[in-house]
């Protein structure tokens, strides 16, 4: 498997306005012919990457797909339809987790302030952490937010914040934990895993599975790891909870998506850990990113995901106990 940062991108990014797709979109000043020419260059780049790295590449009739895509692109009547050709290909493949991230969104995800010409607000990059301590019951509640950035400093900051929150809740020796993933729509899984590590415990908590490899996902002393590679680490020594044995309830729902689902899978099969709530969104595959020449970014599914027992999960994750839960 490539030594690249595997990311899990949230579905909400797909629905961004057309004006974010680059300088040659619906409101562009270029002619449709120029849009088609530029979109054709993007299609060439993406098809090369897809045929090499897509996790179901052997199941795709590439000749038929490429011919149909070229015909569609040549017949485009406006810039938007031309640029949309790659995502059209994914729809023909019934691929719901791969897509093109617009240039402005890619710059935001990569915290490319030179492109953005401004520093993003932290609320644009990270969801809200919520925590509550029920002293009389020995129960602690923690929500783990989505995170939409690959910036290493911000990733470490989120991991630090999650571990510090756990340490604060743990001062009285909590024995039962509730981890809320119902609003975790995805993004970058590594700071989430590093931050929640004290509750995961050291060791393997999942796998990335391809045709040729089964790469472990693990947590060790403050670091989230892909194989032997550290992907995110807290800035201090990893926190250890006061109680080694603890009950953990993980709350899931239809908004638990992509990297939110890899976090849910990290607890699947763990001793004294159960999933409660509703089935997840069903994007249980792993993506990686490829920067394209037009500054957009290809988000491509390259492998499947397995829980700590090695069981591959396809589609929705069904909790151990189905219950109706309010996410507010």
mmCIF file of N, CA, C and O in Angstrom, residues 99-183:
data_model
loop_
_atom_site.group_PDB
_atom_site.id
_atom_site.type_symbol
_atom_site.label_atom_id
_atom_site.label_comp_id
_atom_site.label_asym_id
_atom_site.label_seq_id
_atom_site.Cartn_x
_atom_site.Cartn_y
_atom_site.Cartn_z
ATOM 1 N N UNK A 99 -14.482 11.204 -5.248
ATOM 2 C CA UNK A 99 -14.988 12.394 -5.914
ATOM 3 C C UNK A 99 -13.865 13.398 -6.142
ATOM 4 O O UNK A 99 -12.740 13.209 -5.684
ATOM 5 N N UNK A 100 -14.183 14.449 -6.874
ATOM 6 C CA UNK A 100 -13.267 15.561 -7.081
ATOM 7 C C UNK A 100 -13.580 16.645 -6.050
ATOM 8 O O UNK A 100 -14.717 17.098 -5.936
ATOM 9 N N UNK A 101 -12.573 17.040 -5.284
ATOM 10 C CA UNK A 101 -12.729 18.153 -4.364
ATOM 11 C C UNK A 101 -12.335 19.441 -5.089
ATOM 12 O O UNK A 101 -11.230 19.524 -5.640
ATOM 13 N N UNK A 102 -13.216 20.427 -5.134
ATOM 14 C CA UNK A 102 -12.904 21.686 -5.816
ATOM 15 C C UNK A 102 -11.626 22.330 -5.286
ATOM 16 O O UNK A 102 -11.221 22.101 -4.144
ATOM 17 N N UNK A 103 -11.005 23.159 -6.121
ATOM 18 C CA UNK A 103 -9.721 23.767 -5.776
ATOM 19 C C UNK A 103 -9.782 24.558 -4.476
ATOM 20 O O UNK A 103 -8.886 24.458 -3.624
ATOM 21 N N UNK A 104 -10.831 25.369 -4.294
ATOM 22 C CA UNK A 104 -10.938 26.170 -3.073
ATOM 23 C C UNK A 104 -11.120 25.295 -1.843
ATOM 24 O O UNK A 104 -10.567 25.568 -0.775
ATOM 25 N N UNK A 105 -11.885 24.211 -1.984
ATOM 26 C CA UNK A 105 -12.080 23.282 -0.864
ATOM 27 C C UNK A 105 -10.793 22.526 -0.551
ATOM 28 O O UNK A 105 -10.475 22.271 0.612
ATOM 29 N N UNK A 106 -10.053 22.162 -1.599
ATOM 30 C CA UNK A 106 -8.771 21.483 -1.396
ATOM 31 C C UNK A 106 -7.790 22.390 -0.667
ATOM 32 O O UNK A 106 -7.046 21.951 0.222
ATOM 33 N N UNK A 107 -7.786 23.676 -1.029
ATOM 34 C CA UNK A 107 -6.908 24.633 -0.350
ATOM 35 C C UNK A 107 -7.293 24.765 1.113
ATOM 36 O O UNK A 107 -6.428 24.871 1.996
ATOM 37 N N UNK A 108 -8.588 24.742 1.395
ATOM 38 C CA UNK A 108 -9.052 24.817 2.781
ATOM 39 C C UNK A 108 -8.625 23.575 3.548
ATOM 40 O O UNK A 108 -8.111 23.659 4.672
ATOM 41 N N UNK A 109 -8.801 22.410 2.936
ATOM 42 C CA UNK A 109 -8.440 21.151 3.600
ATOM 43 C C UNK A 109 -6.944 21.092 3.888
ATOM 44 O O UNK A 109 -6.519 20.609 4.935
ATOM 45 N N UNK A 110 -6.141 21.582 2.952
ATOM 46 C CA UNK A 110 -4.687 21.569 3.115
ATOM 47 C C UNK A 110 -4.159 22.793 3.850
ATOM 48 O O UNK A 110 -2.948 22.945 4.008
ATOM 49 N N UNK A 111 -5.067 23.674 4.258
ATOM 50 C CA UNK A 111 -4.707 24.936 4.929
ATOM 51 C C UNK A 111 -3.690 25.709 4.092
ATOM 52 O O UNK A 111 -2.695 26.238 4.605
ATOM 53 N N UNK A 112 -3.970 25.786 2.794
ATOM 54 C CA UNK A 112 -3.105 26.493 1.853
ATOM 55 C C UNK A 112 -3.488 27.974 1.860
ATOM 56 O O UNK A 112 -4.278 28.441 1.043
ATOM 57 N N UNK A 113 -2.909 28.710 2.786
ATOM 58 C CA UNK A 113 -3.270 30.120 2.949
ATOM 59 C C UNK A 113 -2.801 30.968 1.773
ATOM 60 O O UNK A 113 -3.358 32.034 1.517
ATOM 61 N N UNK A 114 -1.791 30.524 1.038
ATOM 62 C CA UNK A 114 -1.342 31.266 -0.142
ATOM 63 C C UNK A 114 -2.446 31.286 -1.199
ATOM 64 O O UNK A 114 -2.696 32.305 -1.838
ATOM 65 N N UNK A 115 -3.130 30.139 -1.371
ATOM 66 C CA UNK A 115 -4.236 30.069 -2.320
ATOM 67 C C UNK A 115 -5.456 30.798 -1.766
ATOM 68 O O UNK A 115 -6.122 31.553 -2.480
ATOM 69 N N UNK A 116 -5.746 30.581 -0.481
ATOM 70 C CA UNK A 116 -6.945 31.162 0.124
ATOM 71 C C UNK A 116 -6.807 32.653 0.366
ATOM 72 O O UNK A 116 -7.790 33.371 0.451
ATOM 73 N N UNK A 117 -5.537 33.097 0.551
ATOM 74 C CA UNK A 117 -5.236 34.494 0.851
ATOM 75 C C UNK A 117 -5.783 34.947 2.206
ATOM 76 O O UNK A 117 -5.938 36.137 2.474
ATOM 77 N N UNK A 118 -6.091 33.998 3.048
ATOM 78 C CA UNK A 118 -6.536 34.315 4.400
ATOM 79 C C UNK A 118 -6.397 33.047 5.254
ATOM 80 O O UNK A 118 -6.316 31.939 4.725
ATOM 81 N N UNK A 119 -6.389 33.229 6.538
ATOM 82 C CA UNK A 119 -6.302 32.094 7.448
ATOM 83 C C UNK A 119 -7.710 31.594 7.764
ATOM 84 O O UNK A 119 -8.558 32.377 8.188
ATOM 85 N N UNK A 120 -7.988 30.301 7.553
ATOM 86 C CA UNK A 120 -9.328 29.790 7.830
ATOM 87 C C UNK A 120 -9.679 29.893 9.310
ATOM 88 O O UNK A 120 -8.805 29.811 10.177
ATOM 89 N N UNK A 121 -10.956 30.056 9.595
ATOM 90 C CA UNK A 121 -11.422 29.984 10.985
ATOM 91 C C UNK A 121 -11.361 28.538 11.444
ATOM 92 O O UNK A 121 -11.614 27.614 10.662
ATOM 93 N N UNK A 122 -11.050 28.327 12.702
ATOM 94 C CA UNK A 122 -10.940 26.962 13.223
ATOM 95 C C UNK A 122 -12.270 26.221 13.094
ATOM 96 O O UNK A 122 -12.301 25.006 12.887
ATOM 97 N N UNK A 123 -13.388 26.961 13.153
ATOM 98 C CA UNK A 123 -14.700 26.329 13.030
ATOM 99 C C UNK A 123 -14.954 25.810 11.620
ATOM 100 O O UNK A 123 -15.866 25.012 11.409
ATOM 101 N N UNK A 124 -14.170 26.271 10.636
ATOM 102 C CA UNK A 124 -14.269 25.741 9.281
ATOM 103 C C UNK A 124 -13.537 24.410 9.139
ATOM 104 O O UNK A 124 -13.759 23.685 8.171
ATOM 105 N N UNK A 125 -12.675 24.119 10.088
ATOM 106 C CA UNK A 125 -11.805 22.955 9.969
ATOM 107 C C UNK A 125 -12.121 21.839 10.954
ATOM 108 O O UNK A 125 -11.793 20.679 10.696
ATOM 109 N N UNK A 126 -12.745 22.184 12.075
ATOM 110 C CA UNK A 126 -12.953 21.216 13.151
ATOM 111 C C UNK A 126 -14.327 21.422 13.767
ATOM 112 O O UNK A 126 -14.746 22.563 14.004
ATOM 113 N N UNK A 127 -15.021 20.328 14.046
ATOM 114 C CA UNK A 127 -16.296 20.405 14.740
ATOM 115 C C UNK A 127 -16.090 20.655 16.230
ATOM 116 O O UNK A 127 -14.969 20.772 16.730
ATOM 117 N N UNK A 128 -17.186 20.703 16.955
ATOM 118 C CA UNK A 128 -17.156 21.047 18.380
ATOM 119 C C UNK A 128 -16.992 19.800 19.257
ATOM 120 O O UNK A 128 -17.645 18.778 19.040
ATOM 121 N N UNK A 129 -16.097 19.887 20.226
ATOM 122 C CA UNK A 129 -15.958 18.845 21.246
ATOM 123 C C UNK A 129 -16.920 19.164 22.393
ATOM 124 O O UNK A 129 -16.934 20.281 22.901
ATOM 125 N N UNK A 130 -17.715 18.193 22.784
ATOM 126 C CA UNK A 130 -18.603 18.370 23.930
ATOM 127 C C UNK A 130 -18.275 17.296 24.969
ATOM 128 O O UNK A 130 -17.989 16.152 24.626
ATOM 129 N N UNK A 131 -18.310 17.684 26.230
ATOM 130 C CA UNK A 131 -17.975 16.739 27.302
ATOM 131 C C UNK A 131 -18.838 17.011 28.514
ATOM 132 O O UNK A 131 -19.221 18.157 28.786
ATOM 133 N N UNK A 132 -19.136 15.956 29.242
ATOM 134 C CA UNK A 132 -19.943 16.081 30.467
ATOM 135 C C UNK A 132 -19.529 14.995 31.435
ATOM 136 O O UNK A 132 -19.265 13.852 31.050
ATOM 137 N N UNK A 133 -19.478 15.358 32.697
ATOM 138 C CA UNK A 133 -19.083 14.417 33.741
ATOM 139 C C UNK A 133 -20.262 14.193 34.675
ATOM 140 O O UNK A 133 -20.789 15.132 35.264
ATOM 141 N N UNK A 134 -20.704 12.926 34.812
ATOM 142 C CA UNK A 134 -21.793 12.568 35.717
ATOM 143 C C UNK A 134 -21.177 11.970 36.968
ATOM 144 O O UNK A 134 -20.994 10.757 37.076
ATOM 145 N N UNK A 135 -20.831 12.841 37.908
ATOM 146 C CA UNK A 135 -20.050 12.431 39.080
ATOM 147 C C UNK A 135 -20.686 11.313 39.885
ATOM 148 O O UNK A 135 -20.015 10.388 40.327
ATOM 149 N N UNK A 136 -21.983 11.395 40.069
ATOM 150 C CA UNK A 136 -22.632 10.438 40.956
ATOM 151 C C UNK A 136 -22.803 9.057 40.327
ATOM 152 O O UNK A 136 -23.115 8.090 41.011
ATOM 153 N N UNK A 137 -22.583 8.963 39.025
ATOM 154 C CA UNK A 137 -22.785 7.689 38.346
ATOM 155 C C UNK A 137 -21.485 7.108 37.780
ATOM 156 O O UNK A 137 -21.491 6.012 37.221
ATOM 157 N N UNK A 138 -20.395 7.836 37.894
ATOM 158 C CA UNK A 138 -19.127 7.359 37.357
ATOM 159 C C UNK A 138 -19.119 7.254 35.848
ATOM 160 O O UNK A 138 -18.429 6.408 35.278
ATOM 161 N N UNK A 139 -19.912 8.125 35.203
ATOM 162 C CA UNK A 139 -20.038 8.092 33.744
ATOM 163 C C UNK A 139 -19.517 9.397 33.159
ATOM 164 O O UNK A 139 -19.800 10.478 33.673
ATOM 165 N N UNK A 140 -18.768 9.295 32.078
ATOM 166 C CA UNK A 140 -18.292 10.475 31.360
ATOM 167 C C UNK A 140 -18.789 10.415 29.918
ATOM 168 O O UNK A 140 -18.827 9.336 29.311
ATOM 169 N N UNK A 141 -19.173 11.579 29.402
ATOM 170 C CA UNK A 141 -19.667 11.691 28.027
ATOM 171 C C UNK A 141 -18.700 12.541 27.218
ATOM 172 O O UNK A 141 -18.242 13.591 27.685
ATOM 173 N N UNK A 142 -18.392 12.089 25.983
ATOM 174 C CA UNK A 142 -17.484 12.834 25.120
ATOM 175 C C UNK A 142 -17.929 12.695 23.670
ATOM 176 O O UNK A 142 -18.112 11.587 23.174
ATOM 177 N N UNK A 143 -18.116 13.827 23.001
ATOM 178 C CA UNK A 143 -18.391 13.791 21.556
ATOM 179 C C UNK A 143 -17.080 14.030 20.805
ATOM 180 O O UNK A 143 -16.298 14.901 21.171
ATOM 181 N N UNK A 144 -16.854 13.240 19.772
ATOM 182 C CA UNK A 144 -15.649 13.371 18.950
ATOM 183 C C UNK A 144 -16.054 14.013 17.629
ATOM 184 O O UNK A 144 -16.861 13.455 16.888
ATOM 185 N N UNK A 145 -15.509 15.187 17.302
ATOM 186 C CA UNK A 145 -15.985 15.933 16.129
ATOM 187 C C UNK A 145 -15.325 15.503 14.825
ATOM 188 O O UNK A 145 -14.297 14.822 14.819
ATOM 189 N N UNK A 146 -15.930 15.912 13.722
ATOM 190 C CA UNK A 146 -15.297 15.799 12.410
ATOM 191 C C UNK A 146 -14.089 16.735 12.373
ATOM 192 O O UNK A 146 -14.014 17.700 13.133
ATOM 193 N N UNK A 147 -13.147 16.455 11.491
ATOM 194 C CA UNK A 147 -12.017 17.365 11.290
ATOM 195 C C UNK A 147 -11.686 17.400 9.811
ATOM 196 O O UNK A 147 -11.374 16.367 9.208
ATOM 197 N N UNK A 148 -11.776 18.580 9.203
ATOM 198 C CA UNK A 148 -11.609 18.731 7.770
ATOM 199 C C UNK A 148 -10.318 19.408 7.384
ATOM 200 O O UNK A 148 -10.331 20.403 6.652
ATOM 201 N N UNK A 149 -9.197 18.888 7.850
ATOM 202 C CA UNK A 149 -7.902 19.448 7.475
ATOM 203 C C UNK A 149 -6.820 18.379 7.576
ATOM 204 O O UNK A 149 -6.933 17.433 8.361
ATOM 205 N N UNK A 150 -5.764 18.573 6.774
ATOM 206 C CA UNK A 150 -4.576 17.719 6.878
ATOM 207 C C UNK A 150 -3.427 18.469 7.529
ATOM 208 O O UNK A 150 -2.326 17.923 7.650
ATOM 209 N N UNK A 151 -3.664 19.717 7.955
ATOM 210 C CA UNK A 151 -2.615 20.531 8.578
ATOM 211 C C UNK A 151 -2.144 19.857 9.868
ATOM 212 O O UNK A 151 -2.933 19.623 10.790
ATOM 213 N N UNK A 152 -0.859 19.536 9.941
ATOM 214 C CA UNK A 152 -0.340 18.739 11.058
ATOM 215 C C UNK A 152 -0.466 19.458 12.397
ATOM 216 O O UNK A 152 -0.742 18.822 13.430
ATOM 217 N N UNK A 153 -0.289 20.775 12.410
ATOM 218 C CA UNK A 153 -0.387 21.525 13.670
ATOM 219 C C UNK A 153 -1.816 21.501 14.204
ATOM 220 O O UNK A 153 -2.044 21.308 15.406
ATOM 221 N N UNK A 154 -2.784 21.667 13.317
ATOM 222 C CA UNK A 154 -4.187 21.650 13.740
ATOM 223 C C UNK A 154 -4.592 20.241 14.151
ATOM 224 O O UNK A 154 -5.329 20.051 15.123
ATOM 225 N N UNK A 155 -4.088 19.239 13.444
ATOM 226 C CA UNK A 155 -4.384 17.848 13.807
ATOM 227 C C UNK A 155 -3.862 17.522 15.204
ATOM 228 O O UNK A 155 -4.558 16.908 16.017
ATOM 229 N N UNK A 156 -2.636 17.936 15.497
ATOM 230 C CA UNK A 156 -2.076 17.699 16.832
ATOM 231 C C UNK A 156 -2.856 18.474 17.893
ATOM 232 O O UNK A 156 -3.058 17.983 19.008
ATOM 233 N N UNK A 157 -3.305 19.681 17.541
ATOM 234 C CA UNK A 157 -4.090 20.487 18.473
ATOM 235 C C UNK A 157 -5.393 19.781 18.832
ATOM 236 O O UNK A 157 -5.780 19.737 20.007
ATOM 237 N N UNK A 158 -6.070 19.192 17.837
ATOM 238 C CA UNK A 158 -7.303 18.464 18.135
ATOM 239 C C UNK A 158 -7.019 17.233 18.983
ATOM 240 O O UNK A 158 -7.732 16.955 19.952
ATOM 241 N N UNK A 159 -5.964 16.490 18.632
ATOM 242 C CA UNK A 159 -5.606 15.303 19.417
ATOM 243 C C UNK A 159 -5.284 15.689 20.855
ATOM 244 O O UNK A 159 -5.722 15.023 21.812
ATOM 245 N N UNK A 160 -4.529 16.768 21.037
ATOM 246 C CA UNK A 160 -4.224 17.264 22.384
ATOM 247 C C UNK A 160 -5.508 17.612 23.139
ATOM 248 O O UNK A 160 -5.661 17.288 24.326
ATOM 249 N N UNK A 161 -6.424 18.300 22.456
ATOM 250 C CA UNK A 161 -7.661 18.739 23.095
ATOM 251 C C UNK A 161 -8.506 17.557 23.539
ATOM 252 O O UNK A 161 -9.070 17.558 24.642
ATOM 253 N N UNK A 162 -8.588 16.526 22.701
ATOM 254 C CA UNK A 162 -9.361 15.340 23.070
ATOM 255 C C UNK A 162 -8.729 14.617 24.258
ATOM 256 O O UNK A 162 -9.427 14.223 25.207
ATOM 257 N N UNK A 163 -7.407 14.455 24.228
ATOM 258 C CA UNK A 163 -6.761 13.764 25.349
ATOM 259 C C UNK A 163 -6.856 14.574 26.637
ATOM 260 O O UNK A 163 -7.042 13.995 27.727
ATOM 261 N N UNK A 164 -6.739 15.901 26.543
ATOM 262 C CA UNK A 164 -6.859 16.728 27.737
ATOM 263 C C UNK A 164 -8.272 16.657 28.302
ATOM 264 O O UNK A 164 -8.470 16.622 29.524
ATOM 265 N N UNK A 165 -9.258 16.610 27.421
ATOM 266 C CA UNK A 165 -10.648 16.478 27.872
ATOM 267 C C UNK A 165 -10.856 15.149 28.582
ATOM 268 O O UNK A 165 -11.498 15.084 29.629
ATOM 269 N N UNK A 166 -10.295 14.086 28.014
ATOM 270 C CA UNK A 166 -10.395 12.773 28.656
ATOM 271 C C UNK A 166 -9.717 12.794 30.024
ATOM 272 O O UNK A 166 -10.259 12.275 31.009
ATOM 273 N N UNK A 167 -8.539 13.413 30.102
ATOM 274 C CA UNK A 167 -7.813 13.488 31.379
ATOM 275 C C UNK A 167 -8.610 14.255 32.424
ATOM 276 O O UNK A 167 -8.660 13.864 33.598
ATOM 277 N N UNK A 168 -9.246 15.340 32.010
ATOM 278 C CA UNK A 168 -10.052 16.134 32.952
ATOM 279 C C UNK A 168 -11.245 15.335 33.449
ATOM 280 O O UNK A 168 -11.546 15.329 34.648
ATOM 281 N N UNK A 169 -11.936 14.637 32.553
ATOM 282 C CA UNK A 169 -13.086 13.823 32.944
ATOM 283 C C UNK A 169 -12.677 12.667 33.845
ATOM 284 O O UNK A 169 -13.447 12.210 34.688
ATOM 285 N N UNK A 170 -11.447 12.207 33.684
ATOM 286 C CA UNK A 170 -10.980 10.985 34.342
ATOM 287 C C UNK A 170 -10.439 11.215 35.757
ATOM 288 O O UNK A 170 -10.020 10.271 36.420
ATOM 289 N N UNK A 171 -10.453 12.440 36.241
ATOM 290 C CA UNK A 171 -9.802 12.737 37.517
ATOM 291 C C UNK A 171 -10.424 12.001 38.695
ATOM 292 O O UNK A 171 -9.762 11.767 39.704
ATOM 293 N N UNK A 172 -11.680 11.635 38.597
ATOM 294 C CA UNK A 172 -12.317 10.888 39.691
ATOM 295 C C UNK A 172 -12.391 9.385 39.399
ATOM 296 O O UNK A 172 -13.094 8.652 40.095
ATOM 297 N N UNK A 173 -11.685 8.957 38.377
ATOM 298 C CA UNK A 173 -11.653 7.527 38.078
ATOM 299 C C UNK A 173 -12.930 7.014 37.453
ATOM 300 O O UNK A 173 -13.562 6.085 37.964
ATOM 301 N N UNK A 174 -13.333 7.605 36.341
ATOM 302 C CA UNK A 174 -14.546 7.188 35.640
ATOM 303 C C UNK A 174 -14.425 5.731 35.191
ATOM 304 O O UNK A 174 -13.370 5.301 34.715
ATOM 305 N N UNK A 175 -15.504 4.968 35.333
ATOM 306 C CA UNK A 175 -15.482 3.560 34.939
ATOM 307 C C UNK A 175 -16.345 3.281 33.715
ATOM 308 O O UNK A 175 -16.279 2.192 33.142
ATOM 309 N N UNK A 176 -17.165 4.255 33.325
ATOM 310 C CA UNK A 176 -18.043 4.083 32.164
ATOM 311 C C UNK A 176 -17.934 5.331 31.285
ATOM 312 O O UNK A 176 -18.033 6.451 31.769
ATOM 313 N N UNK A 177 -17.752 5.108 29.976
ATOM 314 C CA UNK A 177 -17.576 6.205 29.033
ATOM 315 C C UNK A 177 -18.594 6.104 27.906
ATOM 316 O O UNK A 177 -18.859 5.016 27.392
ATOM 317 N N UNK A 178 -19.135 7.247 27.523
ATOM 318 C CA UNK A 178 -20.010 7.341 26.358
ATOM 319 C C UNK A 178 -19.294 8.186 25.313
ATOM 320 O O UNK A 178 -18.966 9.341 25.563
ATOM 321 N N UNK A 179 -19.035 7.608 24.141
ATOM 322 C CA UNK A 179 -18.366 8.312 23.046
ATOM 323 C C UNK A 179 -19.405 8.559 21.958
ATOM 324 O O UNK A 179 -19.959 7.610 21.387
ATOM 325 N N UNK A 180 -19.668 9.813 21.668
ATOM 326 C CA UNK A 180 -20.728 10.181 20.735
ATOM 327 C C UNK A 180 -20.139 10.499 19.363
ATOM 328 O O UNK A 180 -19.393 11.460 19.193
ATOM 329 N N UNK A 181 -20.485 9.673 18.364
ATOM 330 C CA UNK A 181 -20.028 9.877 16.989
ATOM 331 C C UNK A 181 -21.181 10.242 16.059
ATOM 332 O O UNK A 181 -21.030 10.233 14.836
ATOM 333 N N UNK A 182 -22.320 10.610 16.616
ATOM 334 C CA UNK A 182 -23.514 10.798 15.784
ATOM 335 C C UNK A 182 -23.432 12.021 14.879
ATOM 336 O O UNK A 182 -24.153 12.109 13.895
ATOM 337 N N UNK A 183 -22.561 12.966 15.188
ATOM 338 C CA UNK A 183 -22.378 14.133 14.319
ATOM 339 C C UNK A 183 -21.003 14.140 13.662
ATOM 340 O O UNK A 183 -20.596 15.145 13.091
#
